[in-house]
CSV table of C-alpha atoms in Angstrom, one decimal:
chain,number,residue,atom,x,y,z
A,1,UNK,CA,4.0,-1.2,-16.7
A,2,UNK,CA,7.6,-2.1,-15.7
A,3,UNK,CA,8.2,1.2,-14.1
A,4,UNK,CA,4.8,1.0,-12.2
A,5,UNK,CA,5.8,-2.5,-11.0
A,6,UNK,CA,9.2,-1.3,-9.9
A,7,UNK,CA,7.6,1.6,-7.9
A,8,UNK,CA,5.2,-0.7,-6.2
A,9,UNK,CA,7.9,-3.4,-5.6
A,10,UNK,CA,10.2,-0.8,-4.0
A,11,UNK,CA,7.5,0.1,-1.5
A,12,UNK,CA,7.0,-3.5,-0.5
A,13,UNK,CA,10.8,-4.0,-0.2
A,14,UNK,CA,11.1,-1.0,2.1
A,15,UNK,CA,8.5,-2.5,4.4
A,16,UNK,CA,9.1,-6.2,4.5
A,17,UNK,CA,12.8,-6.6,4.2
A,18,UNK,CA,13.3,-5.3,7.7
A,19,UNK,CA,10.7,-7.5,9.4
A,20,UNK,CA,13.1,-10.4,10.3
A,21,UNK,CA,15.4,-7.8,11.9
A,22,UNK,CA,12.8,-6.7,14.5
A,23,UNK,CA,14.2,-8.9,17.2
A,24,UNK,CA,17.8,-7.7,16.6
A,25,UNK,CA,16.6,-4.1,16.7
A,26,UNK,CA,14.8,-4.7,20.0
A,27,UNK,CA,18.0,-6.1,21.4
A,28,UNK,CA,20.1,-3.2,20.0
A,29,UNK,CA,18.0,-0.6,21.7
A,30,UNK,CA,17.3,-2.4,24.9
A,31,UNK,CA,13.6,-3.1,24.3
A,32,UNK,CA,11.6,-6.0,25.8
A,33,UNK,CA,11.5,-9.1,23.6
A,34,UNK,CA,7.7,-8.7,23.1
A,35,UNK,CA,7.8,-4.9,22.7
A,36,UNK,CA,5.6,-3.6,19.9
A,37,UNK,CA,7.6,-0.3,19.6
A,38,UNK,CA,9.6,-1.7,16.7
A,39,UNK,CA,6.3,-2.0,14.8
A,40,UNK,CA,6.3,1.8,14.7
A,41,UNK,CA,9.1,1.6,12.0
A,42,UNK,CA,6.2,0.5,9.7
A,43,UNK,CA,3.9,3.3,11.0
A,44,UNK,CA,6.6,6.0,10.6
A,45,UNK,CA,7.3,4.9,7.1
A,46,UNK,CA,3.6,5.0,6.2
A,47,UNK,CA,3.1,8.4,7.8
A,48,UNK,CA,5.9,9.8,5.7
A,49,UNK,CA,4.5,8.1,2.7
A,50,UNK,CA,1.1,9.8,3.3
A,51,UNK,CA,2.6,13.3,3.9
A,52,UNK,CA,4.9,13.3,0.9
A,53,UNK,CA,2.1,12.6,-1.5
A,54,UNK,CA,0.4,15.9,-1.0
A,55,UNK,CA,3.6,17.5,-2.3
A,56,UNK,CA,4.7,15.1,-5.0
A,57,UNK,CA,1.3,14.5,-6.6
A,58,UNK,CA,0.5,18.1,-7.5
A,59,UNK,CA,4.2,18.8,-8.4
A,60,UNK,CA,3.9,16.0,-11.0
A,61,UNK,CA,0.9,17.7,-12.5
A,62,UNK,CA,3.2,20.8,-13.0
A,63,UNK,CA,6.6,19.4,-13.8
A,64,UNK,CA,5.8,16.0,-15.3
A,65,UNK,CA,6.1,12.5,-13.8
A,66,UNK,CA,9.7,11.6,-14.6
A,67,UNK,CA,11.6,14.4,-12.7
A,68,UNK,CA,9.4,13.9,-9.7
A,69,UNK,CA,10.2,10.2,-9.7
A,70,UNK,CA,13.9,11.0,-9.7
A,71,UNK,CA,13.6,13.4,-6.8
A,72,UNK,CA,11.6,10.9,-4.8
A,73,UNK,CA,14.0,8.0,-5.2
A,74,UNK,CA,16.9,10.4,-4.2
A,75,UNK,CA,15.1,11.2,-1.0
A,76,UNK,CA,14.4,7.5,-0.4
A,77,UNK,CA,18.1,6.7,-0.7
A,78,UNK,CA,19.0,9.4,1.8
A,79,UNK,CA,16.4,8.1,4.3
A,80,UNK,CA,17.5,4.5,3.9
A,81,UNK,CA,21.2,5.2,4.4
A,82,UNK,CA,20.3,7.5,7.3
A,83,UNK,CA,18.4,4.8,9.0
A,84,UNK,CA,21.3,2.4,8.5
A,85,UNK,CA,23.6,4.9,10.3
A,86,UNK,CA,21.2,6.2,13.0
A,87,UNK,CA,22.6,5.7,16.5
A,88,UNK,CA,19.2,5.6,18.3
A,89,UNK,CA,15.7,4.2,17.7
A,90,UNK,CA,14.4,7.8,17.5
A,91,UNK,CA,16.9,8.5,14.8
A,92,UNK,CA,15.8,5.4,12.9
A,93,UNK,CA,12.2,6.6,13.3
A,94,UNK,CA,13.1,10.0,11.8
A,95,UNK,CA,14.9,8.5,8.9
A,96,UNK,CA,12.0,6.1,8.2
A,97,UNK,CA,9.7,9.1,8.0
A,98,UNK,CA,12.0,10.8,5.5
A,99,UNK,CA,12.3,7.5,3.6
A,100,UNK,CA,8.5,7.3,3.4
A,101,UNK,CA,8.3,10.9,2.2
A,102,UNK,CA,10.6,10.0,-0.7
A,103,UNK,CA,8.6,6.9,-1.5
A,104,UNK,CA,5.5,9.0,-1.8
A,105,UNK,CA,6.8,10.1,-5.3
A,106,UNK,CA,6.8,6.6,-6.9
A,107,UNK,CA,3.6,5.7,-5.1
A,108,UNK,CA,1.5,8.7,-6.3
A,109,UNK,CA,3.2,9.2,-9.6
A,110,UNK,CA,2.8,5.6,-10.6
A,111,UNK,CA,-1.0,5.9,-10.2
A,112,UNK,CA,-1.0,9.2,-12.2
A,113,UNK,CA,1.1,7.6,-15.0
A,114,UNK,CA,-1.5,4.8,-15.3
A,115,UNK,CA,-4.3,7.4,-15.5
A,116,UNK,CA,-2.3,9.3,-18.1
A,117,UNK,CA,-2.2,6.4,-20.5
A,118,UNK,CA,-5.1,4.1,-19.7
A,119,UNK,CA,-8.8,4.0,-18.8
A,120,UNK,CA,-11.6,1.6,-18.0
A,121,UNK,CA,-10.8,-2.1,-17.6
A,122,UNK,CA,-7.3,-1.7,-18.9
A,123,UNK,CA,-6.5,0.7,-16.0
A,124,UNK,CA,-7.9,-1.7,-13.4
A,125,UNK,CA,-5.9,-4.6,-15.0
A,126,UNK,CA,-2.6,-2.6,-14.9
A,127,UNK,CA,-3.2,-1.6,-11.2
A,128,UNK,CA,-4.0,-5.2,-10.4
A,129,UNK,CA,-0.7,-6.4,-12.0
A,130,UNK,CA,1.2,-3.7,-10.1
A,131,UNK,CA,-0.6,-4.7,-6.9
A,132,UNK,CA,0.5,-8.3,-7.6
A,133,UNK,CA,4.1,-7.2,-7.7
A,134,UNK,CA,3.6,-5.2,-4.5
A,135,UNK,CA,2.3,-8.4,-2.8
A,136,UNK,CA,4.7,-10.9,-4.4
A,137,UNK,CA,7.8,-9.0,-3.1
A,138,UNK,CA,6.8,-9.8,0.5
A,139,UNK,CA,7.1,-13.5,-0.4
A,140,UNK,CA,10.8,-13.0,-1.0
A,141,UNK,CA,11.7,-10.1,1.2
A,142,UNK,CA,11.5,-11.6,4.7
A,143,UNK,CA,13.5,-14.7,3.5
A,144,UNK,CA,16.1,-12.4,1.8
A,145,UNK,CA,16.2,-10.3,5.0
A,146,UNK,CA,16.9,-13.4,7.1
A,147,UNK,CA,19.7,-14.5,4.7
A,148,UNK,CA,21.3,-11.1,5.0
A,149,UNK,CA,21.2,-11.2,8.8
A,150,UNK,CA,23.2,-14.4,8.7
A,151,UNK,CA,26.2,-12.6,7.2
A,152,UNK,CA,25.7,-9.0,8.2
A,153,UNK,CA,24.4,-6.8,11.1
A,154,UNK,CA,20.7,-5.8,11.0
A,155,UNK,CA,21.4,-2.4,9.4
A,156,UNK,CA,22.0,-4.2,6.1
A,157,UNK,CA,18.2,-4.4,5.7
A,158,UNK,CA,18.2,-0.5,5.3
A,159,UNK,CA,21.3,-0.3,3.1
A,160,UNK,CA,20.0,-2.6,0.4
A,161,UNK,CA,16.8,-0.6,-0.3
A,162,UNK,CA,19.0,2.5,-0.5
A,163,UNK,CA,21.0,0.9,-3.2
A,164,UNK,CA,17.9,-0.2,-4.9
A,165,UNK,CA,16.5,3.3,-4.9
A,166,UNK,CA,19.6,4.6,-6.7
A,167,UNK,CA,19.5,1.8,-9.2
A,168,UNK,CA,15.8,2.4,-10.1
A,169,UNK,CA,16.4,6.2,-10.4
A,170,UNK,CA,19.3,5.6,-12.8
A,171,UNK,CA,17.0,3.3,-14.9
A,172,UNK,CA,14.2,5.9,-14.9
A,173,UNK,CA,16.6,8.6,-16.1
A,174,UNK,CA,17.7,6.5,-19.0
A,175,UNK,CA,14.6,4.6,-20.1
A,176,UNK,CA,11.3,6.2,-18.9
A,177,UNK,CA,9.4,8.5,-21.4
A,178,UNK,CA,7.3,11.3,-20.0
A,179,UNK,CA,3.6,10.4,-19.9
A,180,UNK,CA,2.2,13.9,-19.1
A,181,UNK,CA,2.0,16.1,-22.2
A,182,UNK,CA,3.1,19.7,-21.7
A,183,UNK,CA,-0.3,21.1,-22.7
A,184,UNK,CA,-1.9,19.2,-19.9
A,185,UNK,CA,0.3,20.5,-17.1
A,186,UNK,CA,-1.2,22.6,-14.4
A,187,UNK,CA,-0.1,25.6,-12.4
A,188,UNK,CA,1.1,25.2,-8.8
A,189,UNK,CA,-0.3,28.5,-7.8
A,190,UNK,CA,-2.5,28.4,-4.6
A,191,UNK,CA,-5.6,29.1,-6.6
A,192,UNK,CA,-5.0,26.2,-9.0
A,193,UNK,CA,-4.0,23.8,-6.2
A,194,UNK,CA,-7.1,24.6,-4.2
A,195,UNK,CA,-9.3,24.3,-7.3
A,196,UNK,CA,-7.8,20.8,-8.0
A,197,UNK,CA,-8.2,19.8,-4.4
A,198,UNK,CA,-11.8,20.9,-4.3
A,199,UNK,CA,-12.6,18.8,-7.4
A,200,UNK,CA,-11.2,15.8,-5.7
A,201,UNK,CA,-12.8,16.3,-2.3
A,202,UNK,CA,-16.2,17.1,-3.8
A,203,UNK,CA,-16.4,14.0,-6.0
A,204,UNK,CA,-18.4,11.5,-4.1
A,205,UNK,CA,-17.0,8.5,-6.0
A,206,UNK,CA,-13.4,9.5,-5.3
A,207,UNK,CA,-14.0,10.4,-1.7
A,208,UNK,CA,-16.0,7.3,-0.9
A,209,UNK,CA,-13.6,4.9,-2.5
A,210,UNK,CA,-10.6,6.7,-1.0
A,211,UNK,CA,-12.1,6.1,2.4
A,212,UNK,CA,-12.7,2.4,1.5
A,213,UNK,CA,-9.0,2.1,0.5
A,214,UNK,CA,-8.0,3.5,3.9
A,215,UNK,CA,-10.0,0.8,5.7
A,216,UNK,CA,-8.6,-1.9,3.5
A,217,UNK,CA,-5.1,-0.6,4.0
A,218,UNK,CA,-5.8,-0.6,7.7
A,219,UNK,CA,-6.5,-4.3,7.5
A,220,UNK,CA,-3.3,-4.9,5.5
A,221,UNK,CA,-1.1,-2.9,7.9
A,222,UNK,CA,-2.7,-4.6,10.8
A,223,UNK,CA,-1.5,-7.9,9.4
A,224,UNK,CA,1.9,-6.7,8.5
A,225,UNK,CA,2.5,-5.1,11.9
A,226,UNK,CA,1.0,-8.0,13.9
A,227,UNK,CA,2.3,-11.0,12.0
A,228,UNK,CA,5.7,-11.3,13.8
A,229,UNK,CA,4.1,-11.2,17.2
A,230,UNK,CA,1.3,-13.5,16.2
A,231,UNK,CA,3.6,-16.2,14.9
A,232,UNK,CA,6.3,-15.7,17.6
A,233,UNK,CA,4.3,-15.0,20.8
A,234,UNK,CA,0.9,-16.6,20.3
A,235,UNK,CA,2.0,-19.7,18.5
A,236,UNK,CA,5.7,-19.8,19.5
A,237,UNK,CA,6.8,-20.5,15.9
A,238,UNK,CA,9.3,-17.7,15.3
A,239,UNK,CA,11.4,-20.0,13.0
A,240,UNK,CA,8.4,-20.4,10.7
A,241,UNK,CA,7.7,-16.6,10.4
A,242,UNK,CA,9.3,-16.2,6.9
A,243,UNK,CA,7.5,-19.2,5.6
A,244,UNK,CA,4.1,-18.3,7.0
A,245,UNK,CA,4.4,-14.6,6.0
A,246,UNK,CA,5.5,-15.6,2.5
A,247,UNK,CA,2.6,-18.0,2.2
A,248,UNK,CA,0.2,-15.2,2.8
A,249,UNK,CA,2.1,-13.0,0.4
A,250,UNK,CA,1.9,-15.7,-2.3
A,251,UNK,CA,-1.8,-16.0,-1.9
A,252,UNK,CA,-2.2,-12.2,-2.0
A,253,UNK,CA,-0.2,-12.0,-5.2
A,254,UNK,CA,-2.1,-14.8,-6.8
A,255,UNK,CA,-5.4,-13.1,-5.9
A,256,UNK,CA,-4.2,-9.8,-7.5
A,257,UNK,CA,-3.2,-11.6,-10.7
A,258,UNK,CA,-6.6,-13.4,-10.7
A,259,UNK,CA,-8.3,-10.1,-10.3
A,260,UNK,CA,-6.4,-8.8,-13.3
A,261,UNK,CA,-8.1,-11.5,-15.4
A,262,UNK,CA,-11.6,-11.4,-13.8
A,263,UNK,CA,-11.9,-7.6,-14.1
A,264,UNK,CA,-11.4,-7.9,-17.8
A,265,UNK,CA,-14.3,-10.4,-18.0
A,266,UNK,CA,-16.8,-9.1,-15.4
A,267,UNK,CA,-15.9,-5.4,-15.1
A,268,UNK,CA,-14.8,-3.3,-12.1
A,269,UNK,CA,-18.2,-2.6,-10.8
A,270,UNK,CA,-19.1,-6.3,-10.5
A,271,UNK,CA,-15.7,-7.0,-8.8
A,272,UNK,CA,-16.3,-4.2,-6.3
A,273,UNK,CA,-19.7,-5.7,-5.3
A,274,UNK,CA,-18.3,-9.2,-5.0
A,275,UNK,CA,-15.1,-8.2,-3.3
A,276,UNK,CA,-16.9,-6.0,-0.7
A,277,UNK,CA,-19.2,-8.9,0.2
A,278,UNK,CA,-16.3,-11.5,0.3
A,279,UNK,CA,-14.1,-9.6,2.8
A,280,UNK,CA,-17.0,-9.2,5.2
A,281,UNK,CA,-17.9,-12.9,5.1
A,282,UNK,CA,-14.2,-14.0,5.3
A,283,UNK,CA,-13.7,-11.5,8.2
A,284,UNK,CA,-16.5,-12.9,10.1
A,285,UNK,CA,-15.1,-16.5,9.6
A,286,UNK,CA,-11.6,-15.3,10.8
A,287,UNK,CA,-13.2,-13.6,13.8
A,288,UNK,CA,-15.1,-16.8,14.8
A,289,UNK,CA,-11.8,-18.8,14.5
A,290,UNK,CA,-10.1,-16.3,16.8
A,291,UNK,CA,-12.5,-17.0,19.6
A,292,UNK,CA,-11.4,-20.7,19.7
A,293,UNK,CA,-9.4,-21.7,22.8
A,294,UNK,CA,-9.5,-18.2,24.3
A,295,UNK,CA,-7.8,-16.5,21.5
A,296,UNK,CA,-5.1,-19.2,20.8
A,297,UNK,CA,-6.6,-21.5,18.2
A,298,UNK,CA,-4.5,-24.1,16.4
A,299,UNK,CA,-2.0,-22.4,14.1
A,300,UNK,CA,-3.2,-24.2,11.0
A,301,UNK,CA,-6.8,-23.2,11.6
A,302,UNK,CA,-6.1,-19.6,12.2
A,303,UNK,CA,-3.6,-19.2,9.4
A,304,UNK,CA,-6.1,-20.8,7.0
A,305,UNK,CA,-8.6,-18.1,8.0
A,306,UNK,CA,-6.0,-15.4,7.4
A,307,UNK,CA,-5.2,-16.9,4.0
A,308,UNK,CA,-9.0,-16.8,3.1
A,309,UNK,CA,-9.5,-13.2,4.3
A,310,UNK,CA,-6.4,-11.3,3.0
A,311,UNK,CA,-6.9,-12.0,-0.7
A,312,UNK,CA,-10.2,-10.1,-0.6
A,313,UNK,CA,-8.2,-7.0,0.4
A,314,UNK,CA,-5.7,-7.5,-2.4
A,315,UNK,CA,-8.5,-7.9,-5.0
A,316,UNK,CA,-10.6,-4.9,-3.8
A,317,UNK,CA,-7.8,-2.4,-3.5
A,318,UNK,CA,-6.7,-2.0,-7.1
A,319,UNK,CA,-10.4,-1.9,-8.2
A,320,UNK,CA,-11.1,0.9,-5.7
A,321,UNK,CA,-8.1,2.8,-6.9
A,322,UNK,CA,-9.2,2.5,-10.5
A,323,UNK,CA,-12.8,3.5,-9.9
A,324,UNK,CA,-11.7,6.4,-7.7
A,325,UNK,CA,-9.4,7.9,-10.4
A,326,UNK,CA,-11.9,7.6,-13.2
A,327,UNK,CA,-13.8,11.0,-12.8
A,328,UNK,CA,-10.6,13.1,-12.5
A,329,UNK,CA,-8.2,12.6,-15.4
A,330,UNK,CA,-7.5,16.3,-15.6
A,331,UNK,CA,-6.1,16.4,-12.0
A,332,UNK,CA,-4.6,12.9,-11.9
A,333,UNK,CA,-1.6,13.9,-9.8
A,334,UNK,CA,-3.7,15.7,-7.2
A,335,UNK,CA,-6.3,12.9,-7.1
A,336,UNK,CA,-3.5,10.3,-6.7
A,337,UNK,CA,-2.0,12.4,-3.9
A,338,UNK,CA,-5.2,12.8,-2.0
A,339,UNK,CA,-6.1,9.2,-2.3
A,340,UNK,CA,-2.7,8.1,-1.2
A,341,UNK,CA,-2.4,10.5,1.7
A,342,UNK,CA,-5.9,9.7,3.1
A,343,UNK,CA,-5.7,5.9,2.6
A,344,UNK,CA,-2.1,5.5,3.8
A,345,UNK,CA,-2.3,7.8,6.7
A,346,UNK,CA,-5.6,6.4,7.7
A,347,UNK,CA,-4.4,2.9,7.2
A,348,UNK,CA,-1.2,3.4,9.2
A,349,UNK,CA,-3.1,4.9,12.1
A,350,UNK,CA,-5.7,2.1,12.0
A,351,UNK,CA,-2.9,-0.5,11.8
A,352,UNK,CA,-1.1,1.1,14.8
A,353,UNK,CA,-4.3,1.0,16.8
A,354,UNK,CA,-4.7,-2.7,16.2
A,355,UNK,CA,-1.0,-3.4,16.9
A,356,UNK,CA,-1.1,-1.6,20.2
A,357,UNK,CA,-4.1,-3.6,21.2
A,358,UNK,CA,-2.1,-6.9,21.1
A,359,UNK,CA,-2.8,-8.9,24.3
A,360,UNK,CA,-1.0,-12.1,23.6
A,361,UNK,CA,-3.9,-13.6,21.6
A,362,UNK,CA,-5.1,-13.4,18.0
A,363,UNK,CA,-8.3,-11.7,19.1
A,364,UNK,CA,-7.4,-8.0,18.7
A,365,UNK,CA,-6.0,-8.7,15.2
A,366,UNK,CA,-9.1,-10.5,14.0
A,367,UNK,CA,-11.5,-8.0,15.6
A,368,UNK,CA,-9.9,-5.0,14.1
A,369,UNK,CA,-9.5,-6.6,10.7
A,370,UNK,CA,-13.3,-7.4,10.7
A,371,UNK,CA,-14.2,-3.9,11.7
A,372,UNK,CA,-12.1,-2.4,8.9
A,373,UNK,CA,-13.5,-4.8,6.4
A,374,UNK,CA,-17.1,-3.9,7.3
A,375,UNK,CA,-16.3,-0.1,7.2
A,376,UNK,CA,-14.6,-0.5,3.8
A,377,UNK,CA,-17.6,-2.4,2.4
A,378,UNK,CA,-20.0,0.3,3.6
A,379,UNK,CA,-17.8,3.0,2.0
A,380,UNK,CA,-17.9,1.2,-1.3
A,381,UNK,CA,-21.6,0.4,-1.3
A,382,UNK,CA,-23.1,3.4,0.5
A,383,UNK,CA,-20.8,6.4,0.3
A,384,UNK,CA,-19.8,5.7,-3.3
A,385,UNK,CA,-23.0,3.9,-4.3
A,386,UNK,CA,-23.9,6.1,-7.3
A,387,UNK,CA,-20.5,5.9,-8.9
A,388,UNK,CA,-19.7,6.4,-12.6
A,389,UNK,CA,-18.9,3.1,-14.2
A,390,UNK,CA,-15.2,2.3,-14.7
A,391,UNK,CA,-16.0,-0.2,-17.5
A,392,UNK,CA,-17.2,2.1,-20.2
A,393,UNK,CA,-14.5,3.0,-22.8
A,394,UNK,CA,-16.0,6.4,-23.5
A,395,UNK,CA,-13.8,9.4,-23.5
A,396,UNK,CA,-14.3,11.6,-20.4
A,397,UNK,CA,-14.5,15.4,-20.7
A,398,UNK,CA,-11.2,17.0,-19.7
A,399,UNK,CA,-11.1,20.3,-17.9
A,400,UNK,CA,-8.7,22.7,-19.5
A,401,UNK,CA,-5.5,23.1,-17.4
A,402,UNK,CA,-4.8,26.3,-15.6
A,403,UNK,CA,-2.0,28.4,-17.1
A,404,UNK,CA,1.3,27.0,-15.9
A,405,UNK,CA,3.6,29.3,-13.9
């Protein structure tokens, strides 16, 4: 659990620590004060994160989880230090992609490790706890970033995650036991990889819930990418950004922790049905608020609607992940990789679309968030409607692994 939490927390740190430095980055590279180009630092990271998973996930099925984690954190450190030294915005973009590629290892391997050791409600609970860490870190990261900027140039927000990556890698090398038994390892031959990929793509439950995660992640990245402009440009409250962003992060983390308790009582299937309805209703309410005063409602009113909407995303996501992984314990690395790649790449693109639609009001954010919530709900309740229950504790049949090369 501690390693899974560290993996998820590192991803959040890599994203949110840099948010307060966006204004300094714009100034450094001669961008307009309201330019959304800096938001691409988030998109580039997510695209690297998506691409790297199709490599690290299957490799962890062959070589085990621990060595792949160490390789991934090493690449993270190289990307982070490279971004800190890059002389141009294009160089920072490139290093962020590399950074994201490295971060794909802890992202995909963490999910596979949970699937190696747990099932049913316990798996959903662990993923909810890990999600809580992922969401609690943003409460602290922007404030920590602002404090760093008081004593150091903006590049410090890239140096610190690089140091953190090396520290976590050292901890893993000393303390983490391997969770994938040798007899369960799979070949990385093209035939074996295509077989594993086919099993993932043909499974309606995994594919449908993976698509749902992509839409939910799109809503999350839309908020992350738009938050600074919403607070600073629409409401002219830049000084309150860390407080407001942290408030949402606090509510998101609390919702994930609440989900960890509720899922043990009511089960994953019930929580999926409730959560998919909740995000649509809350999204409609947020959209209605966004139409007040021509897209510039009172800050308290709009931020309250955001605080009501976003917890639905943080409660649904770990439940979707758990249910999507259930049918495929024998190819957990590949399943985690495909889920991560599709959801993160799709979510990054969806978030970028919403960010680029910014028009000085809260309208584009609320509209896109509602659309993504509706599409995510449809994916859960239509595409993955006849899903196998996650709540049963029965032992699933395991396909014999292909001979290892």
